[in-house]
Amino acid sequence: NVERGERRASAGLLRQYECLSAGHIAQSLAAGPGVCDTPVEARGDGQNDDDFGTRLMRLRITRRWSLAQLAARTRFSKPYLGNLELGRRSPSPAVAHACDVAFDAGGMLSRLAEKQREPAAPIPDPDSLDDDVRWTGLDSRELLRQAEGRLLELREAAQHTRPRHLLADLAGNARALAAAATVRGASGRGLWLFAARYAEFTGWMVQEAGRDDLAHAWTSTAAQWAASAGEQDMSSYMWERVALLALYRGDARDTVELAYRGAGERYASPRVRGLAVRRQAQGHALAGDRAACRRALEQAAALLGRGPAPYPAGESWGPNTISDASACVEASCLVDLGLHREAIELFAADPAPAARKTAARTHDRFAVRQAIALLGAGEIDQACSHVAALLPGVARLDSATLRSDVRRLIAAFGRHRRYPQAQALLPDLYNLARTS
């Protein structure tokens, strides 16, 4: 009867459910019928993805305790506990034990706190890797065939998995190809080009893993290796990539100036110039300049229409998971400009969301922006349903750029905290916004 919403859960039943899951089930029961309609199995990776702060928030919301009430039971201050929930502080063994006792959690919080203190896997630096000779003995044609096939596999995997899982393979292959190209001298042009493609994609994944400095280093390395192959377009594209880093920092001025430099490079192809001008449009939108944004979008569309096609179908650099993301980029600009209704219409009309199976990372990034637009337009119920459906995919990807957008989404939800549906989603969103 409780699970069907015909009876409210008693405190004793809630405690029993907490012992079983301490996650979405107990949270849904505590909120009452109609508050959290999404099935447990569809709402993210559940408790297995929680860190200490998120689990603490879930337990507190389930008990309907305020931070002040939790502070009284643990003897730790309300601000300190709040910072733990938001991931701004790391839990000490003492506070983890105190919270375990307060919630009768059987040591679960202490185990999460201990796991959180484990060091993360290192991010590869292009300057600190030894030359890998695993492929130097292969015939050049066979080496290129294997390199291309493996890169396509890694690109596909990147749409569905955490970037840290791919970095060792990507970085190792990049260095192996560079080593093979060095051995072959003048005949290694094709190898240098594929080494550059590996390095470029490694830069993307390093950025997704949260290391902008090393992402820039890998992108610069890609430009150097591409130049060794006689390819100048990558050095132009590098500025668009650096502009993207500025965009995610929230620096509108740097975004526009860096993208402008890329668009003005003498040897840039129309496609690379178009990508740079489109990035300028995003910078103008972030600055609130609607007219400049519109001009840049129109100019970008004209340039991108001239080609060449993106890699791997063509020869150019840049994103290729969705054939044309221009409408979604424009809708994202409208979100930044505060034109939420117009953004919703553009997101709904664009075919790119249908590509979620093959371009999950790209799809989810735009889908989070769509949720921000829905909240900005006051469509709270639709936004909550939209976000609940996104949680599993976003949790699996563990993307730093997605986390940046999720933090904006949390701020948008902050204006609607009194809605039970929004409150029920906040622990999941805070968990997704954590630094990996």
mmCIF file of C-alpha atoms in Angstrom, residues 248-249 399-409:
data_model
loop_
_atom_site.group_PDB
_atom_site.id
_atom_site.type_symbol
_atom_site.label_atom_id
_atom_site.label_comp_id
_atom_site.label_asym_id
_atom_site.label_seq_id
_atom_site.Cartn_x
_atom_site.Cartn_y
_atom_site.Cartn_z
ATOM 1 C CA TYR A 248 33.201 26.933 -19.491
ATOM 2 C CA ARG A 249 35.088 29.235 -17.121
ATOM 3 C CA SER A 399 31.961 14.801 -17.534
ATOM 4 C CA ALA A 400 33.564 17.987 -16.204
ATOM 5 C CA THR A 401 31.859 20.114 -18.861
ATOM 6 C CA LEU A 402 28.516 18.513 -18.024
ATOM 7 C CA ARG A 403 29.184 19.190 -14.343
ATOM 8 C CA SER A 404 29.581 22.867 -15.199
ATOM 9 C CA ASP A 405 26.128 22.874 -16.801
ATOM 10 C CA VAL A 406 24.670 20.833 -13.927
ATOM 11 C CA ARG A 407 25.855 23.517 -11.496
ATOM 12 C CA ARG A 408 23.910 26.060 -13.542
ATOM 13 C CA LEU A 409 20.942 23.721 -13.424
#
